[in-house]
Amino acid sequence: MEDYKFLFKVVLVGNAGVGKTCLVRRFTQGLFPPGQGATIGVDFMIKTVEVDGEKVKLQIWDTAGQERFRSITQSYYRSAHALILVYDISCQPTFDCLPDWLREIEEYASSKVLRILVGNKIDREDREIPVHVGEDFASRHNMYFLETSAKEADNVEKLFMKIAEDLMQQARSKDLLRYDKDTANITGKTSVITDSNCCSRLT
Amino acid sequence: MSFDKSKIDKALFEKQNELQKELDRLKLKDEEFVKELQHLTLQTEYIDGKIKSLSKVIPVLKTIRNEAQELISTISDLSELSEKINEKVKPLEIARCRVDECQKRVSDLVDIELSSQGVQTAIINEDYEEGAGHVHRFLLIDQSLLQRTASEAENLSSVRKAVQTLQDAASQLRTIIKHKFDEAVHNEDLGSVERFFKIFPLLGMHEEGITKFCNYLCMKLEVTSQKNLKTALNTTVADKRFNIVYADTMTLLFEGIARIVDIHHPLIETYYGPGHLLSALSILQQECDKQTKLILLEFNKHRQLTRRLNQISEINKMSNSSSFSKLEKIDPKDLDLLIHEVTIMHSRAELYFKFVRRKVTMDIEIGYPNKEEQVQKLYKLDMVISTSDLNQTKIDLLSKYLQLEHYFMEESINKAVNMDTLEPGQNTSSMVDDTFFIIRKCIRRATATGSLDGICAVVNNACGVLENDFCGVLRNRLRQGYPTGYLDLTQAYNVLQTSLQQGRLQSGDTEQARTAFVVALNNTSVSIEYVETLCDTTLSDVGQALPNITSNEKGKLESCLSGLSSVITNLREIVEYGMQQLRVSAIKPRISPWVDAFLNINHQLTEDELSEYEAGDTFMNTLISNLNSLLFTFKESLTSSNYDVLVGVVAAEVSSRLEKVILKTTFNRLGGLILDKEIRSLAAYLTTTTSWSIRDKFARLTQIATVLNLEKVSEISDYWGNESSLTWRLTPTELRSIMSLRYLTTFKKSALIFIND
Ligand SMILES: Nc1nc2c(ncn2[C@@H]2O[C@H](COP(=O)(O)OP(=O)(O)O)[C@@H](O)[C@H]2O)c(=O)[nH]1
Ligand SMILES: [Mg+2]
């Protein structure tokens, strides 16, 4: 049995080239990858972090932005605990596509999913989307907002840690709810997001 | 002086004491010194011995030192000498190399003379192999060196001439061979094609030879593929391969290319050297792309893939709106064959790329020993594959497959739920087997595509369908509750039995609802086992189908499969929910009056009353027989795991109810004795009814009975507060109030004080 108490699934979406893979690499491996190819399908990475002295395992799914991988990537929305929607602050079209992405999220993700809007590449000089425009969009759609640079490691750690903290808080309050409900039950033991992997004996 | 004498005496005495102590201390020190001295004396002897033996060695050491110095000077002399020799040898070595080079150049010049004579004759005789051989030898000579030789040596005009002749002959031969090759292609003269193909590299035309030859192979490929496609289009429905005829055509194309590679690669390697397969394959890939496109065009047209996908996306869109029911759905069965064919196509493309990658990588590793070059070439191979149309096609096929499969899975399960039937003698209905059969089939098909992303997506979709739709159906059925209404239990039982046995329900909504409830409960618990099995089999199936997946990929699959564990959590909650329903409506109302009968019985008995009681129908005999018939009602209709849970529910209910009535009763010794006996027999009875341990459920009751059965109040100290005895489930307060049920009748309350909190 691995040594962690909470397991959360985080899925990154957004147009190809906005820097999703770089954000994930920066966070999980602490580097800015030089010229890797576009993501094929879905990439998978794990990082365990500590929040309030508890081990939290983040399962990070980095999706390909292109349309033709959509039927693969869509299948990951449903069980996501957090969805990071990324655009490139130096590229208007990636911002213009956000409503399309939101529609996808509405359709496939759980309504309770934690949603974060991220404007990436703030190290670049040629900004096209002012901060307040991104902020506005996020607040209109009930999302967290953060601007990052995968290249300069700006706000990347903060992004994922904030997600871990928020989800943990959610899970805890849900656990309390469950606990109350369960006192009436026969066996009274349920684990919520703690990973009761049915395959763990095979790993 | 008014000092008191005694005071002075006392002071003196103290002083004396102190001195005595000091003296003792010094004595002790003295002894220690003596000991140490003795010890040192002993060591002196030892050290003396050592010094003596060392002084004996000194002369020997002197000799050794002298000899070593001599040795050093000899060695430095030698090294000087060898350096001098080395300096003298170096020029000699250089001279020898020059002589070798000279010799080689002379022999090259002789070769050139000979070749220039031979090449013309060979061309005239159309002996191109011979001619090209001469050119080849000429080309092997360092051309710049040759140029220098020719210009330096005035008197070597013959050499210059020979070089000129050979250069002319080379370009002449190049033109001829190109022409001849084209002619051979035109005449479809395979022998000549191969003949001239072998000559290109002799003339330094490697790339050109490969290109021409592969273009020729592409032509052949096109002809064959077109023929295959035509055959495919003419295949009749009656043909047993009709349904996968386009996949077959694609397979033939890939196999054709693989055969070309297998046959011609050795030829290329022999005549061109290793490292040329990449160029060859990138040309063949273009033809492969072209032919794949043509096949897919026909496939799309005849199988109406796009139309069906549009229809599906239309249905999916409408499913959220109200006019959903009006829309005509596609029967998932009608998609079965299509999905199968798409799967085959994808897996063939996957296999083909695997083959190409393996072959070319091997060739690159041999052809480019330089690591840097190797990496570069391998990157180029990646690019050739990833930018090929076939790769795009493959990705599209997978995407389409996933859309079709998702619809198929959802719709088929929907159908399975709607057509749910209960076979006689079964305690689960058809929807469970059907649902898991469908999911297993879909995951198997995904595995057959050879794409891990595909498998993961189908697993994810399966988790979604199970968690939302399937669990929803089960929960809904249990939400209806387990209706009661029969006062005569035997009658209820009979009706339930017959309806279950005959696979249909005879009369009345109640029986129907009861059966539906029990079956749903069974379906849920069986589903838990099915999901567990599904998880295991998927892991092992994928392990077999994709034996070379990386540990990261394996982690990816396992993470997706862990979605099934939340399905299990869900199902467990549903079972619990159902059991609660059952407890509230069918268990509790029955058990309460049976247990409450306890209150009507006297528990302060005399010896005579005791034997009379035991001779008759005791409370416990009646209770057990009632419980027995209650459990029997469910024994046949519940799955064994559900039945076990139910027994647990009954046990918990009985024991908590019994505890309540006991607390309302007062006992004497014999009353306690009977209670202890009866509770033991109840626990024994329930233990035999299930494979689970339910002792735990009776722990409190057993302890209560033990307490009430004590002979004397003081005996409690054998149990209470004695670490080694037993783990108490009763709090001190509870214990006191239980004891008071009996002992207050005979003892004063103060007798209970030694039960400390
Ligand atoms: N300047 C800058 N470039 C970035 C940053 N993040 C990613 N990139 C570049 O953007 C390109 C696409 O990044 P990638 O992570 O592959 O995007 P993805 O398709 O969303 O996964 C790459 O060339 C990266 O080097 C960033 O924070 N700053
Ligand atoms: Mg990417």
Short mmCIF file of N, CA and C in Angstrom, two decimals, chain A residues 44, chain B residues 549-556 558:
data_model
loop_
_atom_site.label_atom_id
_atom_site.label_comp_id
_atom_site.label_asym_id
_atom_site.label_seq_id
_atom_site.Cartn_x
_atom_site.Cartn_y
_atom_site.Cartn_z
N PHE A 44 0.36 10.89 -18.68
CA PHE A 44 -0.02 10.63 -17.31
C PHE A 44 1.17 10.84 -16.40
N ILE B 549 4.68 -2.61 -22.79
CA ILE B 549 4.34 -1.28 -22.32
C ILE B 549 5.28 -0.86 -21.17
N THR B 550 5.53 0.45 -21.12
CA THR B 550 6.45 0.98 -20.10
C THR B 550 5.73 1.02 -18.75
N SER B 551 6.50 1.28 -17.71
CA SER B 551 5.87 1.29 -16.39
C SER B 551 4.94 2.50 -16.26
N ASN B 552 5.27 3.58 -16.97
CA ASN B 552 4.37 4.74 -16.95
C ASN B 552 3.04 4.40 -17.62
N GLU B 553 3.13 3.68 -18.73
CA GLU B 553 1.90 3.30 -19.43
C GLU B 553 1.07 2.35 -18.57
N LYS B 554 1.78 1.47 -17.86
CA LYS B 554 1.08 0.54 -16.98
C LYS B 554 0.36 1.32 -15.87
N GLY B 555 1.06 2.34 -15.36
CA GLY B 555 0.46 3.19 -14.34
C GLY B 555 -0.79 3.88 -14.86
N LYS B 556 -0.71 4.29 -16.12
CA LYS B 556 -1.84 4.94 -16.75
C LYS B 556 -3.05 4.01 -16.79
N GLU B 558 -3.59 1.36 -14.97
CA GLU B 558 -4.06 1.04 -13.62
C GLU B 558 -4.86 2.19 -13.03
#
